[in-house]
């Protein structure tokens, strides 16, 4: 077997043991510093970034693209023209990982045709010890591996890969400092992502994210507020605040008491039409957050509130730290403050040991809430997580059957959730032509409902009034209300 040691100056693999540690350490804020010697190393060349996973990854890819453009690279959709291809990966479930391995196999011939092509892998999979070992042994055509904590050092890695022609592997197991002012190439001109915090300390027993994203670190409120103001000034109409658990925002501040509720309240003052956030953990959704959301204004009437299961024993085994009863109470509190609020969720079926009765508790909870929509998943064991050591005794057939039954219920509720907008006039932020018809425009309401309606392309990027004429399971259909 080939010796894995490396001659390049960067060769740093991740360790699961280090990723688990939550040492007390001061988190500093540093500014992104462009390295002068590297300016122009991508002049005349092209890059292609492919993103998997959640909004956090989408937003990280905007920084990767921004950094590569600062180095002189131009974007291309055609991978054959690319001089550097980066896969920003997701580790949340096994099938997410398999897709990336498949893609790496598919991309291999490009390396044969263009030996100078740099093929890079980053994101959550790179933070996994076993994945990096596999890439090193079986995917020798991958030139560059870096993690979620050191994206800001990409210029050095590209430079090193170009001059050394050796594999560059640099993954930090522990999180670093918060890096402000990274260049960004935002994918959308009216809807923007804004990180408010990084990492996760929840350690839900099934989840890999606390190991791939490190401990919780909040950005300073002034940095978040300034970024939202800048986006508003640049014409952005909607901002999504990002964090694995936004409710934990500010808990790590040593020098002040400032929570997510305070942040929402401050952002509520900014002149931008829409603000939403993802994701909120039901455990610490507090009264201030509910009261602030009830002020509405730019705060959208939409909450994504992952429940995962409706059974208390399973919730406990998942380490979710709330009960079915407290979750349902939170839903009632939200609805009494904002009666029309749209609520969506995430649910896992087939968690280790889940019995049919326990699954039926999830069904009855979903029925009681009447979700506007849900992302539903079959449990996937993740190496290194506590749940992976529990007996995974639900058969594949049962898991699929539960998912099928749950989806049928969720879809019926989504339809009911959409019906309540029938004949109403809603505000739609128009994104562009619909998938199937250029004469039909698509956009989202303040309740995060997809609306299709006939209109001219001139309305793209605007917020317009639309009267709903037909409510379907996946979208609403309407007609433009002219003033
Ligand atoms: N931080 C967010 C979710 C991140 S992952 C939150 O806590 O809500 C998105 C969703 O993926 C989770 O809500 C969960 O439903 C699902 N998920 C996470 N790990 C999983 C696993 N091992 N198997 C199946 N689904 C999983
Ligand atoms: Fe994973 Fe739980 Fe953290 Fe969400 S809150 S990222 S599900 S550990
Ligand atoms: Fe996937 Fe990482 Fe997001 S594991 S869901 S890309 S935080």
Tab-separated table of N, CA, C and O in Angstrom, residues 321-393:
chain	number	residue	atom	x	y	z
A	321	UNK	N	-34.239	16.858	25.090
A	321	UNK	CA	-34.460	17.756	26.237
A	321	UNK	C	-35.795	18.515	26.232
A	321	UNK	O	-35.903	19.620	26.730
A	322	UNK	N	-36.802	17.954	25.568
A	322	UNK	CA	-38.169	18.445	25.733
A	322	UNK	C	-39.080	17.233	25.661
A	322	UNK	O	-38.619	16.138	25.276
A	323	UNK	N	-40.329	17.413	26.029
A	323	UNK	CA	-41.266	16.295	25.954
A	323	UNK	C	-42.319	16.608	24.898
A	323	UNK	O	-42.440	17.760	24.443
A	324	UNK	N	-43.080	15.604	24.561
A	324	UNK	CA	-44.209	15.781	23.643
A	324	UNK	C	-45.117	16.892	24.173
A	324	UNK	O	-45.524	17.789	23.415
A	325	UNK	N	-45.378	16.861	25.499
A	325	UNK	CA	-46.301	17.834	26.092
A	325	UNK	C	-45.728	19.249	26.008
A	325	UNK	O	-46.432	20.187	25.662
A	326	UNK	N	-44.426	19.406	26.324
A	326	UNK	CA	-43.857	20.766	26.304
A	326	UNK	C	-43.776	21.286	24.864
A	326	UNK	O	-43.938	22.476	24.594
A	327	UNK	N	-43.544	20.382	23.923
A	327	UNK	CA	-43.515	20.792	22.508
A	327	UNK	C	-44.899	21.295	22.080
A	327	UNK	O	-45.032	22.359	21.462
A	328	UNK	N	-45.930	20.500	22.434
A	328	UNK	CA	-47.293	20.896	22.037
A	328	UNK	C	-47.686	22.210	22.709
A	328	UNK	O	-48.369	23.053	22.103
A	329	UNK	N	-47.210	22.417	23.941
A	329	UNK	CA	-47.486	23.681	24.630
A	329	UNK	C	-46.828	24.840	23.882
A	329	UNK	O	-47.441	25.900	23.688
A	330	UNK	N	-45.586	24.618	23.434
A	330	UNK	CA	-44.882	25.663	22.679
A	330	UNK	C	-45.651	26.012	21.398
A	330	UNK	O	-45.797	27.187	21.037
A	331	UNK	N	-46.154	24.984	20.719
A	331	UNK	CA	-46.937	25.229	19.501
A	331	UNK	C	-48.178	26.073	19.842
A	331	UNK	O	-48.514	27.034	19.138
A	332	UNK	N	-48.828	25.738	20.958
A	332	UNK	CA	-50.024	26.517	21.354
A	332	UNK	C	-49.643	27.955	21.688
A	332	UNK	O	-50.330	28.895	21.290
A	333	UNK	N	-48.520	28.132	22.393
A	333	UNK	CA	-48.069	29.488	22.742
A	333	UNK	C	-47.773	30.319	21.477
A	333	UNK	O	-48.139	31.485	21.386
A	334	UNK	N	-47.113	29.655	20.536
A	334	UNK	CA	-46.791	30.359	19.286
A	334	UNK	C	-48.074	30.771	18.567
A	334	UNK	O	-48.201	31.887	18.064
A	335	UNK	N	-49.038	29.839	18.546
A	335	UNK	CA	-50.285	30.115	17.825
A	335	UNK	C	-51.145	31.130	18.548
A	335	UNK	O	-51.915	31.851	17.908
A	336	UNK	N	-51.027	31.193	19.890
A	336	UNK	CA	-51.853	32.215	20.532
A	336	UNK	C	-51.236	33.594	20.307
A	336	UNK	O	-51.952	34.583	20.235
A	337	UNK	N	-49.900	33.656	20.144
A	337	UNK	CA	-49.260	34.957	19.888
A	337	UNK	C	-49.364	35.363	18.416
A	337	UNK	O	-49.507	36.539	18.091
A	338	UNK	N	-49.268	34.367	17.529
A	338	UNK	CA	-49.298	34.632	16.074
A	338	UNK	C	-50.252	33.595	15.474
A	338	UNK	O	-49.819	32.542	14.988
A	339	UNK	N	-51.560	33.852	15.498
A	339	UNK	CA	-52.543	32.812	15.150
A	339	UNK	C	-52.336	32.177	13.763
A	339	UNK	O	-52.634	30.999	13.585
A	340	UNK	N	-51.827	32.940	12.820
A	340	UNK	CA	-51.686	32.400	11.466
A	340	UNK	C	-50.302	31.789	11.217
A	340	UNK	O	-49.988	31.406	10.086
A	341	UNK	N	-49.451	31.707	12.240
A	341	UNK	CA	-48.061	31.269	12.016
A	341	UNK	C	-47.997	29.923	11.284
A	341	UNK	O	-48.802	29.025	11.546
A	342	UNK	N	-47.070	29.832	10.332
A	342	UNK	CA	-46.859	28.561	9.626
A	342	UNK	C	-45.739	27.823	10.356
A	342	UNK	O	-44.709	28.415	10.678
A	343	UNK	N	-45.988	26.546	10.621
A	343	UNK	CA	-44.991	25.746	11.353
A	343	UNK	C	-44.611	24.522	10.529
A	343	UNK	O	-45.475	23.780	10.070
A	344	UNK	N	-43.301	24.349	10.340
A	344	UNK	CA	-42.807	23.144	9.667
A	344	UNK	C	-41.878	22.414	10.635
A	344	UNK	O	-41.523	22.953	11.683
A	345	UNK	N	-41.501	21.194	10.271
A	345	UNK	CA	-40.700	20.402	11.212
A	345	UNK	C	-39.786	19.414	10.503
A	345	UNK	O	-39.855	19.266	9.273
A	346	UNK	N	-38.929	18.773	11.296
A	346	UNK	CA	-38.127	17.636	10.833
A	346	UNK	C	-38.501	16.443	11.706
A	346	UNK	O	-38.659	16.597	12.915
A	347	UNK	N	-38.640	15.277	11.080
A	347	UNK	CA	-38.984	14.066	11.833
A	347	UNK	C	-38.093	12.910	11.379
A	347	UNK	O	-37.836	12.738	10.181
A	348	UNK	N	-37.623	12.145	12.348
A	348	UNK	CA	-36.841	10.938	12.042
A	348	UNK	C	-37.694	9.716	12.379
A	348	UNK	O	-38.245	9.648	13.478
A	349	UNK	N	-37.822	8.771	11.431
A	349	UNK	CA	-38.508	7.512	11.760
A	349	UNK	C	-37.471	6.397	11.855
A	349	UNK	O	-36.413	6.471	11.238
A	350	UNK	N	-37.797	5.386	12.675
A	350	UNK	CA	-36.915	4.224	12.785
A	350	UNK	C	-35.676	4.478	13.621
A	350	UNK	O	-34.638	3.835	13.404
A	351	UNK	N	-35.769	5.394	14.577
A	351	UNK	CA	-34.657	5.572	15.513
A	351	UNK	C	-34.469	4.235	16.243
A	351	UNK	O	-35.443	3.497	16.443
A	352	UNK	N	-33.221	3.872	16.659
A	352	UNK	CA	-33.004	2.570	17.305
A	352	UNK	C	-34.028	2.274	18.393
A	352	UNK	O	-34.239	3.097	19.285
A	353	UNK	N	-34.669	1.135	18.278
A	353	UNK	CA	-35.624	0.682	19.288
A	353	UNK	C	-37.016	1.260	19.143
A	353	UNK	O	-37.898	0.940	19.941
A	354	UNK	N	-37.272	2.084	18.138
A	354	UNK	CA	-38.611	2.691	17.998
A	354	UNK	C	-39.650	1.601	17.714
A	354	UNK	O	-39.590	0.916	16.695
A	355	UNK	N	-40.634	1.474	18.606
A	355	UNK	CA	-41.682	0.475	18.394
A	355	UNK	C	-42.797	1.088	17.542
A	355	UNK	O	-42.846	2.315	17.357
A	356	UNK	N	-43.688	0.244	17.079
A	356	UNK	CA	-44.840	0.715	16.292
A	356	UNK	C	-45.660	1.717	17.122
A	356	UNK	O	-46.071	2.763	16.613
A	357	UNK	N	-45.853	1.407	18.422
A	357	UNK	CA	-46.639	2.318	19.286
A	357	UNK	C	-45.945	3.672	19.399
A	357	UNK	O	-46.599	4.713	19.388
A	358	UNK	N	-44.621	3.644	19.542
A	358	UNK	CA	-43.878	4.907	19.669
A	358	UNK	C	-43.968	5.715	18.376
A	358	UNK	O	-44.102	6.933	18.392
A	359	UNK	N	-43.922	4.999	17.258
A	359	UNK	CA	-44.090	5.681	15.974
A	359	UNK	C	-45.490	6.308	15.880
A	359	UNK	O	-45.663	7.432	15.395
A	360	UNK	N	-46.497	5.563	16.383
A	360	UNK	CA	-47.869	6.103	16.328
A	360	UNK	C	-48.000	7.389	17.152
A	360	UNK	O	-48.814	8.263	16.842
A	361	UNK	N	-47.164	7.527	18.190
A	361	UNK	CA	-47.143	8.785	18.939
A	361	UNK	C	-46.661	9.939	18.054
A	361	UNK	O	-47.121	11.075	18.169
A	362	UNK	N	-45.709	9.642	17.181
A	362	UNK	CA	-45.239	10.674	16.244
A	362	UNK	C	-46.377	11.042	15.291
A	362	UNK	O	-46.617	12.224	14.999
A	363	UNK	N	-47.092	10.008	14.821
A	363	UNK	CA	-48.222	10.263	13.920
A	363	UNK	C	-49.264	11.143	14.608
A	363	UNK	O	-49.765	12.113	14.025
A	364	UNK	N	-49.581	10.805	15.871
A	364	UNK	CA	-50.650	11.564	16.531
A	364	UNK	C	-50.184	12.987	16.849
A	364	UNK	O	-50.978	13.920	16.797
A	365	UNK	N	-48.889	13.149	17.136
A	365	UNK	CA	-48.390	14.511	17.367
A	365	UNK	C	-48.500	15.333	16.077
A	365	UNK	O	-48.983	16.469	16.084
A	366	UNK	N	-48.101	14.720	14.967
A	366	UNK	CA	-48.157	15.440	13.687
A	366	UNK	C	-49.611	15.832	13.382
A	366	UNK	O	-49.900	16.935	12.921
A	367	UNK	N	-50.523	14.905	13.680
A	367	UNK	CA	-51.933	15.167	13.432
A	367	UNK	C	-52.426	16.329	14.302
A	367	UNK	O	-53.135	17.222	13.837
A	368	UNK	N	-51.992	16.313	15.558
A	368	UNK	CA	-52.429	17.348	16.486
A	368	UNK	C	-51.893	18.720	16.078
A	368	UNK	O	-52.609	19.724	16.134
A	369	UNK	N	-50.621	18.763	15.660
A	369	UNK	CA	-50.035	20.057	15.275
A	369	UNK	C	-50.621	20.529	13.946
A	369	UNK	O	-50.952	21.694	13.782
A	370	UNK	N	-50.728	19.614	12.985
A	370	UNK	CA	-51.162	20.001	11.651
A	370	UNK	C	-50.106	20.881	10.997
A	370	UNK	O	-50.287	22.074	10.778
A	371	UNK	N	-48.969	20.264	10.680
A	371	UNK	CA	-47.839	21.018	10.129
A	371	UNK	C	-48.121	21.571	8.743
A	371	UNK	O	-48.844	20.964	7.955
A	372	UNK	N	-47.489	22.681	8.444
A	372	UNK	CA	-47.544	23.225	7.091
A	372	UNK	C	-46.637	22.448	6.147
A	372	UNK	O	-46.729	22.585	4.926
A	373	UNK	N	-45.715	21.674	6.723
A	373	UNK	CA	-44.812	20.865	5.916
A	373	UNK	C	-43.794	20.221	6.831
A	373	UNK	O	-43.650	20.631	7.992
A	374	UNK	N	-43.111	19.185	6.319
A	374	UNK	CA	-42.104	18.538	7.156
A	374	UNK	C	-41.057	17.859	6.288
A	374	UNK	O	-41.361	17.358	5.211
A	375	UNK	N	-39.837	17.884	6.766
A	375	UNK	CA	-38.776	17.071	6.180
A	375	UNK	C	-38.740	15.799	7.013
A	375	UNK	O	-38.570	15.860	8.227
A	376	UNK	N	-38.953	14.657	6.348
A	376	UNK	CA	-39.012	13.404	7.084
A	376	UNK	C	-37.856	12.512	6.637
A	376	UNK	O	-37.520	12.471	5.449
A	377	UNK	N	-37.243	11.839	7.601
A	377	UNK	CA	-36.047	11.054	7.303
A	377	UNK	C	-36.106	9.693	7.956
A	377	UNK	O	-36.647	9.549	9.047
A	378	UNK	N	-35.484	8.726	7.268
A	378	UNK	CA	-35.234	7.427	7.906
A	378	UNK	C	-33.931	7.567	8.671
A	378	UNK	O	-32.950	8.106	8.144
A	379	UNK	N	-33.912	7.102	9.905
A	379	UNK	CA	-32.719	7.192	10.732
A	379	UNK	C	-31.517	6.550	10.035
A	379	UNK	O	-31.627	5.462	9.466
A	380	UNK	N	-30.401	7.231	10.072
A	380	UNK	CA	-29.175	6.715	9.475
A	380	UNK	C	-28.067	6.759	10.527
A	380	UNK	O	-27.771	7.828	11.063
A	381	UNK	N	-27.495	5.590	10.880
A	381	UNK	CA	-26.468	5.600	11.935
A	381	UNK	C	-25.223	6.359	11.492
A	381	UNK	O	-24.766	6.181	10.360
A	382	UNK	N	-24.703	7.224	12.346
A	382	UNK	CA	-23.504	8.005	12.037
A	382	UNK	C	-22.377	7.597	12.974
A	382	UNK	O	-22.515	7.729	14.195
A	383	UNK	N	-21.291	7.157	12.403
A	383	UNK	CA	-20.167	6.670	13.195
A	383	UNK	C	-19.702	7.716	14.215
A	383	UNK	O	-19.577	8.894	13.873
A	384	UNK	N	-19.489	7.259	15.439
A	384	UNK	CA	-18.977	8.175	16.462
A	384	UNK	C	-20.072	8.811	17.306
A	384	UNK	O	-19.798	9.379	18.351
A	385	UNK	N	-21.336	8.690	16.868
A	385	UNK	CA	-22.441	9.264	17.655
A	385	UNK	C	-22.956	8.212	18.644
A	385	UNK	O	-22.860	7.006	18.366
A	386	UNK	N	-23.527	8.622	19.783
A	386	UNK	CA	-24.026	7.640	20.759
A	386	UNK	C	-25.089	6.703	20.177
A	386	UNK	O	-25.104	5.514	20.497
A	387	UNK	N	-25.978	7.199	19.310
A	387	UNK	CA	-27.050	6.352	18.790
A	387	UNK	C	-26.511	5.216	17.923
A	387	UNK	O	-27.129	4.157	17.815
A	388	UNK	N	-25.341	5.439	17.308
A	388	UNK	CA	-24.768	4.407	16.438
A	388	UNK	C	-24.422	3.155	17.238
A	388	UNK	O	-24.276	2.067	16.681
A	389	UNK	N	-24.287	3.317	18.564
A	389	UNK	CA	-23.967	2.145	19.405
A	389	UNK	C	-25.236	1.456	19.916
A	389	UNK	O	-25.177	0.399	20.507
A	390	UNK	N	-26.401	2.086	19.695
A	390	UNK	CA	-27.656	1.454	20.140
A	390	UNK	C	-28.073	0.425	19.090
A	390	UNK	O	-27.771	0.605	17.910
A	391	UNK	N	-28.773	-0.615	19.532
A	391	UNK	CA	-29.193	-1.643	18.580
A	391	UNK	C	-30.189	-1.048	17.582
A	391	UNK	O	-31.238	-0.536	17.973
A	392	UNK	N	-29.820	-1.088	16.303
A	392	UNK	CA	-30.667	-0.542	15.235
A	392	UNK	C	-31.595	-1.676	14.788
A	392	UNK	O	-31.355	-2.346	13.792
A	393	UNK	N	-32.674	-1.904	15.571
A	393	UNK	CA	-33.443	-3.131	15.387
A	393	UNK	C	-34.736	-2.972	14.589
A	393	UNK	O	-35.516	-3.903	14.484
